[in-house]
Every structure is written in structure tokens, then in C-alpha cells.
mmCIF file of C-alpha atoms and ligand atoms in Angstrom:
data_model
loop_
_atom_site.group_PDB
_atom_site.id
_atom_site.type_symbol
_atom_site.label_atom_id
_atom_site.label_comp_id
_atom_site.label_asym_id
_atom_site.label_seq_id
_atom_site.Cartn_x
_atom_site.Cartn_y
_atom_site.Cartn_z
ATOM 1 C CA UNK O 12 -60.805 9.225 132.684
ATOM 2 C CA UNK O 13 -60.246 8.261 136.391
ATOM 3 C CA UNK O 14 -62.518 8.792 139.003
ATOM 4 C CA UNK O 15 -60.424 11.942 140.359
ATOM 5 C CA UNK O 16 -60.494 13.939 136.707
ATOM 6 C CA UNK O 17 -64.463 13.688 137.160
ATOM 7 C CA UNK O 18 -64.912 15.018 140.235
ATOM 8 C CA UNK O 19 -61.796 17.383 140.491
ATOM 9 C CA UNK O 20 -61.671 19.053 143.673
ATOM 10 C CA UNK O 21 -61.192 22.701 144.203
ATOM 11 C CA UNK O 22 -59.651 23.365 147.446
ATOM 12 C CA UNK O 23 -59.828 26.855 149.042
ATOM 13 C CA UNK O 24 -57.306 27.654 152.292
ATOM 14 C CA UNK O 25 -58.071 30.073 154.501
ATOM 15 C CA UNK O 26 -57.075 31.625 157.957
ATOM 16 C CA UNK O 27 -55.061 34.149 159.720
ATOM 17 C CA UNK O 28 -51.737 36.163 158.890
ATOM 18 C CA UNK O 29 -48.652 33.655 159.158
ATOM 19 C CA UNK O 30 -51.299 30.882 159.828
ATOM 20 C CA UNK O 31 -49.541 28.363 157.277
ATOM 21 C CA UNK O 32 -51.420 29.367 154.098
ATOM 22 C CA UNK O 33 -48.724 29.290 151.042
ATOM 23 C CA UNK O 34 -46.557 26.855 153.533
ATOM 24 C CA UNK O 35 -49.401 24.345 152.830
ATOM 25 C CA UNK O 36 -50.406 25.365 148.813
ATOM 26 C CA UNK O 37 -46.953 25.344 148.175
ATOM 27 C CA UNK O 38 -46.234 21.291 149.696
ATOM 28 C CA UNK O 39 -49.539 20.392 147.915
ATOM 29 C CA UNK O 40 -48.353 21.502 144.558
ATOM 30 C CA UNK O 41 -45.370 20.129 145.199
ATOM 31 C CA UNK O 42 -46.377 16.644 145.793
ATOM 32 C CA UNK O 43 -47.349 15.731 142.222
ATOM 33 C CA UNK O 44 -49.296 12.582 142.781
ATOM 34 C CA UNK O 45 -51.624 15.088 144.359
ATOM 35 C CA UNK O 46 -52.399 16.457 140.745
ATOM 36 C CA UNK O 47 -52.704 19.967 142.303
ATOM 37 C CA UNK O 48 -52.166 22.983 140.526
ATOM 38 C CA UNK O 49 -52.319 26.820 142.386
ATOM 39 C CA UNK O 50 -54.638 28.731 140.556
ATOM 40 C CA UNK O 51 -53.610 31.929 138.756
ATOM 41 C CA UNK O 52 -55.020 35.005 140.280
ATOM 42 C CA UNK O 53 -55.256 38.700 138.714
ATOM 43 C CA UNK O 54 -53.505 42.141 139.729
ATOM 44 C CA UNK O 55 -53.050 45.404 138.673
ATOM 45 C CA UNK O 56 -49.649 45.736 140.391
ATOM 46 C CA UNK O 57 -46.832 45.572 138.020
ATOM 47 C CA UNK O 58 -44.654 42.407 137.232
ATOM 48 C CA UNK O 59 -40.982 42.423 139.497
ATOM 49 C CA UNK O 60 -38.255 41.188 137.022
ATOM 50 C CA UNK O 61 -38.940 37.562 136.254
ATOM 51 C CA UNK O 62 -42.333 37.528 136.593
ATOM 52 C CA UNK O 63 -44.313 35.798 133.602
ATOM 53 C CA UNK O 64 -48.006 36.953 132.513
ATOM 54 C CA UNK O 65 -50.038 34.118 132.666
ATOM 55 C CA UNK O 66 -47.741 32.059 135.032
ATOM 56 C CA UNK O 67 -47.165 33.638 138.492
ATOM 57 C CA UNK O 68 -50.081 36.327 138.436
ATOM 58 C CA UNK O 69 -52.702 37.590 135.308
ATOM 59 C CA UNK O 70 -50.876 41.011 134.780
ATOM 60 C CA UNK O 71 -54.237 43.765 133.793
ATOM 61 C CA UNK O 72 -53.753 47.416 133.815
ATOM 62 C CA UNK O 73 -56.466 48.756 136.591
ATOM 63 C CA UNK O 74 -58.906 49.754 133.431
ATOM 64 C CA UNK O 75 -59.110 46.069 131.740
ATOM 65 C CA UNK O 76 -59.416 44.856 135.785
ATOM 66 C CA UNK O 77 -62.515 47.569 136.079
ATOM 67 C CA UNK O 78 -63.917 46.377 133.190
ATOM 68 C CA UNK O 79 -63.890 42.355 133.884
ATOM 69 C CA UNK O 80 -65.519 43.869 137.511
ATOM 70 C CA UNK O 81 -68.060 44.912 135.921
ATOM 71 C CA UNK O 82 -68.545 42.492 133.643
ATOM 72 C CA UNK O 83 -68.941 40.348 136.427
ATOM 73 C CA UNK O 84 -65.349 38.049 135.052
ATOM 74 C CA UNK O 85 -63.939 37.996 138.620
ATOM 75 C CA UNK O 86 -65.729 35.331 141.391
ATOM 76 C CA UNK O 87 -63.506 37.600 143.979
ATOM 77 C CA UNK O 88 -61.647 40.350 143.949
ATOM 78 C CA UNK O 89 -59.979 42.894 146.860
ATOM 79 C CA UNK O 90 -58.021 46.100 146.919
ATOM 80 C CA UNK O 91 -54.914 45.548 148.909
ATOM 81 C CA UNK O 92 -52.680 48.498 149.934
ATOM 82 C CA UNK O 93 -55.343 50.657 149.601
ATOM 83 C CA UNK O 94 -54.288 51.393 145.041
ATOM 84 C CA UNK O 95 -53.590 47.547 144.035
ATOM 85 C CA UNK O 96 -56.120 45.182 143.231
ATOM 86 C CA UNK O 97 -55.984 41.325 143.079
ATOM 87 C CA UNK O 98 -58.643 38.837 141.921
ATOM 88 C CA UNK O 99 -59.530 35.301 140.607
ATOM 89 C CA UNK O 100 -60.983 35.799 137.885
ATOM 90 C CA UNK O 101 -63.809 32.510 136.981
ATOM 91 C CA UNK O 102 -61.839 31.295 133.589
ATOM 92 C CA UNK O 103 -58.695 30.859 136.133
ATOM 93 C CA UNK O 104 -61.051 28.518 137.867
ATOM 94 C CA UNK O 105 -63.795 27.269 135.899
ATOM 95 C CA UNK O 106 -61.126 26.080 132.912
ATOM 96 C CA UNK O 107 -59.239 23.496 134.519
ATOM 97 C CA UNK O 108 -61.678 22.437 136.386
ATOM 98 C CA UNK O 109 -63.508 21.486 133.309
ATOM 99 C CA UNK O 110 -60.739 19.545 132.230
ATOM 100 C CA UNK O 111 -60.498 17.782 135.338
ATOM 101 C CA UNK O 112 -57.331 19.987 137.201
ATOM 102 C CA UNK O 113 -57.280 19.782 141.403
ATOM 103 C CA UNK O 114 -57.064 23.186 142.287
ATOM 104 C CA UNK O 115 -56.086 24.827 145.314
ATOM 105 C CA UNK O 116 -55.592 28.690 146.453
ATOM 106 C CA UNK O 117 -54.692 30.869 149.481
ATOM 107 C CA UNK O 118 -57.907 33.325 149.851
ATOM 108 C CA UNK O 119 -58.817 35.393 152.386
ATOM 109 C CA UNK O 120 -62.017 35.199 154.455
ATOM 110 C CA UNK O 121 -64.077 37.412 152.949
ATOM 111 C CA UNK O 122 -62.555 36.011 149.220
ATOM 112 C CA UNK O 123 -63.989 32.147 150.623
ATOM 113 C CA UNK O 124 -67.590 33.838 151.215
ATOM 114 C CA UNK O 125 -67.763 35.583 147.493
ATOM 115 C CA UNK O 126 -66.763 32.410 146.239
ATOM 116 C CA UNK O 127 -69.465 30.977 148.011
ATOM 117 C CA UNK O 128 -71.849 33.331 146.425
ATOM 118 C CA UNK O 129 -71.043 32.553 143.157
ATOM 119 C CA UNK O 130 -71.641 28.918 143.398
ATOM 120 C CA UNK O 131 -75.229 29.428 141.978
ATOM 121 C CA UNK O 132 -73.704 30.398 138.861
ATOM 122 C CA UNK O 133 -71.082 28.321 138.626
ATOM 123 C CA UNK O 134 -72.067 24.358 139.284
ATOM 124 C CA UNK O 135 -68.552 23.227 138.606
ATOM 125 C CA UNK O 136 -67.091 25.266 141.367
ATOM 126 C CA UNK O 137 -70.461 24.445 143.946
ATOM 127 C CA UNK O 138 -69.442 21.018 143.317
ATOM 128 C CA UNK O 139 -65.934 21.208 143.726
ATOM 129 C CA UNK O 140 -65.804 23.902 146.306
ATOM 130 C CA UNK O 141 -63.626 22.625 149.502
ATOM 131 C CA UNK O 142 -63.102 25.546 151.951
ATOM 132 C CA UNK O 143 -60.599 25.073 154.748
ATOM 133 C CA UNK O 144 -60.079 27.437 157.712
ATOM 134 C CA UNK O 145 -56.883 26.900 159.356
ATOM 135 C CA UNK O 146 -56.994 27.827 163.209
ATOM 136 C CA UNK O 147 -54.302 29.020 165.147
ATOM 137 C CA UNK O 148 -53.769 30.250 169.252
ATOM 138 C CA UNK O 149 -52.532 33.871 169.284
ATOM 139 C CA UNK O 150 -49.880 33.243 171.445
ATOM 140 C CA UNK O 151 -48.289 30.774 168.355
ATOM 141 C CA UNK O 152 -49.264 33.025 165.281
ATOM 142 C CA UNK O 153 -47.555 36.291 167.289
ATOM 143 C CA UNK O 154 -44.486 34.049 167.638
ATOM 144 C CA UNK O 155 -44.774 32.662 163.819
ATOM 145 C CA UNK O 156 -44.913 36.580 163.039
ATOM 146 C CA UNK O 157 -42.144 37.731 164.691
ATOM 147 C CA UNK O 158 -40.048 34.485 163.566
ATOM 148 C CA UNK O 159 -40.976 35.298 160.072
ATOM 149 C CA UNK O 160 -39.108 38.928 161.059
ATOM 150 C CA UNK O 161 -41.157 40.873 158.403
ATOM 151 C CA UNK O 162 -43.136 43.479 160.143
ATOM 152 C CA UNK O 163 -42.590 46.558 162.598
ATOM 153 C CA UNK O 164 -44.516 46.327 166.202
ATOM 154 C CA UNK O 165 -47.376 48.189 164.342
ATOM 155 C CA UNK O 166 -47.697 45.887 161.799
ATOM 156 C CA UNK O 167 -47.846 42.854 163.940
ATOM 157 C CA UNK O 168 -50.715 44.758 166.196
ATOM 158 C CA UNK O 169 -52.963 45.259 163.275
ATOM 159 C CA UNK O 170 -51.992 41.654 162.042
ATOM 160 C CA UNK O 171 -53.291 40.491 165.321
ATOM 161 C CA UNK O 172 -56.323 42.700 165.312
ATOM 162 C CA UNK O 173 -57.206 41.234 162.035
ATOM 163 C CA UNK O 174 -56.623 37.881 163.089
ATOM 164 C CA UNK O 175 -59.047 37.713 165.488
ATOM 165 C CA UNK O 176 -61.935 38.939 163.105
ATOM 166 C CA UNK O 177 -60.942 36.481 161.061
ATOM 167 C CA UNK O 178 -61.170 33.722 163.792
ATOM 168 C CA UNK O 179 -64.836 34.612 164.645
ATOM 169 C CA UNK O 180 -65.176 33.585 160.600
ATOM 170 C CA UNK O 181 -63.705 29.588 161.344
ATOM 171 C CA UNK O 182 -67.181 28.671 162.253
ATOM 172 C CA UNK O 183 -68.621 28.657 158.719
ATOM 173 C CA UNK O 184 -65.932 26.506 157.756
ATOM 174 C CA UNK O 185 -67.024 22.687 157.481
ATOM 175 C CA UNK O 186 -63.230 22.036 157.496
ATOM 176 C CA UNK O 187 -60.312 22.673 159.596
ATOM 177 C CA UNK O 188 -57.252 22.557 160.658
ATOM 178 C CA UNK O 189 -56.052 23.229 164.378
ATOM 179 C CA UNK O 190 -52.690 24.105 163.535
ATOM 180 C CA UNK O 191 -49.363 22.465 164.931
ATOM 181 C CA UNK O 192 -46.166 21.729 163.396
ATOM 182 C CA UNK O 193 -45.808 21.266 159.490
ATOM 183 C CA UNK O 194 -46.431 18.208 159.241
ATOM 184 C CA UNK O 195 -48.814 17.563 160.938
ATOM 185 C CA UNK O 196 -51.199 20.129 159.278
ATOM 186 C CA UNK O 197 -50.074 18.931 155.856
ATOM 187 C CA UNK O 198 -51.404 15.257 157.510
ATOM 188 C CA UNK O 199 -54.620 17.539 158.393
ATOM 189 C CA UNK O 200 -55.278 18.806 155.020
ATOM 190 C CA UNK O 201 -54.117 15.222 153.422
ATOM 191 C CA UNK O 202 -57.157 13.933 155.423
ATOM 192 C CA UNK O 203 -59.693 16.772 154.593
ATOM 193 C CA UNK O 204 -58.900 16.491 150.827
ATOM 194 C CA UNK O 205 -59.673 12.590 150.754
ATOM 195 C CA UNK O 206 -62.723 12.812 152.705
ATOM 196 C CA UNK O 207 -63.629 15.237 150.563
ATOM 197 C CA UNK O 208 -63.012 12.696 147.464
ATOM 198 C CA UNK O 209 -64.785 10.482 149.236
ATOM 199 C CA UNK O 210 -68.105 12.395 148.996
ATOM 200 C CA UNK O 211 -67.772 13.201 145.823
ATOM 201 C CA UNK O 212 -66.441 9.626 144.538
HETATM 202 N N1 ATP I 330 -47.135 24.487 161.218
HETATM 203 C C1 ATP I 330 -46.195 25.443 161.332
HETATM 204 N N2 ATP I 330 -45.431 25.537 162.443
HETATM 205 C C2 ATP I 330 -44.499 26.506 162.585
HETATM 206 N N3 ATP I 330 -44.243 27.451 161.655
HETATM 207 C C3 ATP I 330 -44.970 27.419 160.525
HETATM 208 C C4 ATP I 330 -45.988 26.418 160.291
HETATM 209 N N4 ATP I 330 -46.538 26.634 159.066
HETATM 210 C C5 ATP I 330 -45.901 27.725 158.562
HETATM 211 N N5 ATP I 330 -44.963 28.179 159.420
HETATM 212 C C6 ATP I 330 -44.084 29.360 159.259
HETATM 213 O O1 ATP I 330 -44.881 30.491 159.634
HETATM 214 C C7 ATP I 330 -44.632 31.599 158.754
HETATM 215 C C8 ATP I 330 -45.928 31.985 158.035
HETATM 216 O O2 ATP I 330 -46.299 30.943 157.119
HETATM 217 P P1 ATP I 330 -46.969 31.278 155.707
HETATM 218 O O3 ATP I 330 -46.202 32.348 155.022
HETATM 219 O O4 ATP I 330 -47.207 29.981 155.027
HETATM 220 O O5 ATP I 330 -48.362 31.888 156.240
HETATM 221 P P2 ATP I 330 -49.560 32.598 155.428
HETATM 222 O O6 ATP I 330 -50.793 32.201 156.172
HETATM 223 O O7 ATP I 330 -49.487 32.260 153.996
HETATM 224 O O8 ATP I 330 -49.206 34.123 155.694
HETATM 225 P P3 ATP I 330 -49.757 35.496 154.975
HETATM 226 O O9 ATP I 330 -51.255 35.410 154.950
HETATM 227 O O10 ATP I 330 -49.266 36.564 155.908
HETATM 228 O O11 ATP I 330 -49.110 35.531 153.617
HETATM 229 C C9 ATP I 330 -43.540 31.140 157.780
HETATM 230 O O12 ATP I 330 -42.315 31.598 158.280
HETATM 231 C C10 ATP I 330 -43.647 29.610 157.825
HETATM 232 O O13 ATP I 330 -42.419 28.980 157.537
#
């Protein structure tokens, strides 16, 4: 076993709207010396065409997802839309860890602090836990969001509203990454994830 599959690494990105989250999951998966995998997160909402259970989401009807709530099965877990809800549930996480698997997901802020609260429970994921907040100007994430041509004037105003909640948040974050073009945040989060080995090695 190599020093890597012992100390597997579980790393969590974070940050505003159109900040670079999935641009920078998706290049680390990609990369397959890496050894990253995404994790696979829960929802109630229902598969589009194509979709595989067990593959791109955990598919649960809205009473199984109640039930692993309360069962306390999920280490996070939102309502989004106001009637969907997504999760991660701990056996998404906690399993290939275990069998030494690099991890990495796209979570929001408050999803990086209940994460944090489970660590007590969890040892694997205390010890494997690397949260990374990725910074942005407003001036560049209102420009990323109207490049990205996906959302009405209102959208983009509560977009930016949120974002700057969520920038009062980077502080807690021992990591980060000021963000500027692609590569050169990829470079960022290349450099976090080895210093993080490094600590752990
Ligand atoms: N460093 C960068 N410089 C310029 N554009 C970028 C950079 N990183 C990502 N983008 C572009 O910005 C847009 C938002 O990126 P992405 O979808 O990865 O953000 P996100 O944080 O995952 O967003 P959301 O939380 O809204 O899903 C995309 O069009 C992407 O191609």
C-alpha cells in the first residue's frame, strides 16, 4: 500500500456562485495520476434521461431521504429550490476512504461547517478533511455570471447577495485560493493538496 492509500485525502471546495467549483472537481478527476474520485451525493429530485443510480447522484424518494435524516446517515444535507433535497450521505464518504480513495466534492459553505461537525464521529474524515475556500472580487464573479449567460438580472442580484455572505465565511478556511485564470487556480489547488499530503505523510 503506498503512502497516499494510507492517508487518502478528502478534499472539500468551496466558495461563491460561478467561483470555479465543478471547473476545478471536474480537472482533478480528470487528471488520473491524481487518484481522485467526486463523491456521490444524494437527492430526491428525479433522474433526467441518462442518469444512473449510484453513478451521477444516489436517487431516494423524499421518505427513504427523511428517514436516513433522521437516522443521522447524511454528514450534510440542504433543501434546494425550496421541495428538492440533496445530501452526502457518510457511506458515500467514509467507504472509499477506508479503502484508501482521494476524494473531492463541490459543497457549499454551510455543507463545509456540518462536515466539520461530524468529524468527532467520524476519525477517517477529521483526518482526511481538506476544506478549500475559493475567493473571488465581485467585479470578476458578476462578469463570470453573466459570461456563463444562465440567469435573469434577478437571479444574478441574489447570486451576488449570496456571494458576499459567503465571503465573510473564507476566513475559517485554512486554505485558499485567490482566484485568476484556470490554470492558475488548478496550480493553486495542485499546491494545497500536496501540502496537505505533506502533513499527513
Ligand atoms: N479561473 C477562471 N477564470 C475564468 N472563468 C472561469 C474560471 N473558472 C471557471 N470559470 C468559468 O466560470 C463559470 C462558472 O464556473 P463553475 O461552473 O465551475 O462555477 P461553480 O462555482 O461550480 O458555480 P455554481 O456554484 O453556480 O454551480 C463557468 O462558465 C466556467 O467556465
Amino acid at each position: 500500500m503506498t503512502a497516499q492509500n494510507r492517508n487518502p485525502l478528502f478534499v472539500v471546495i468551496a466558495g461563491p456562485t460561478a467561483s470555479g467549483k465543478s471547473t476545478l472537481c471536474e480537472r482533478l478527476v480528470k487528471e488520473p495520476q491524481l487518484g481522485f474520485e467526486r463523491v456521490i451525493t444524494t437527492t430526491t429530485r428525479a433522474p433526467r434521461p441518462g442518469e444512473i443510480d449510484g453513478v451521477h447522484y444516489h436517487f431516494l424518494s423524499p421518505e427513504v431521504f427523511e428517514e436516513k435524516v433522521r437516522a443521522g446517515e447524511f454528514l450534510e444535507w440542504a433543501w434546494v429550490h425550496g421541495d428538492r433535497r440533496y445530501g452526502t450521505l457518510a457511506s458515500s464518504v467514509i467507504e472509499p476512504l477506508s479503502r484508501g480513495q482521494n476524494l473531492v466534492a463541490n459543497v457549499d459553505v454551510q455543507g463545509v461547517a456540518s462536515l466539520r461537525a461530524c468529524c468527532p464521529r467520524f476519525p477517517l474524515l477529521a483526518r482526511s478533511l481538506v476544506p478549500v475556500f475559493i475567493n473571488i472580487t465581485p467585479e470578476e464573479l458578476q462578469q463570470r455570471i453573466r459570461a456563463r449567460g444562465t440567469d435573469d438580472e434577478a437571479e444574478i442580484a441574489r447570486r451576488m447577495a449570496t456571494a458576499e455572505k459567503e465571503r465573510a465565511a473564507a476566513s475559517q478556511f485554512e486554505h485558499q485560493i485567490h482566484s485568476g485564470s484556470r490554470d492558475e487556480d488548478f496550480a493553486a489547488l495542485l499546491e494545497i493538496i500536496e501540502q496537505a499530503k505533506s502533513h499527513r505523510g
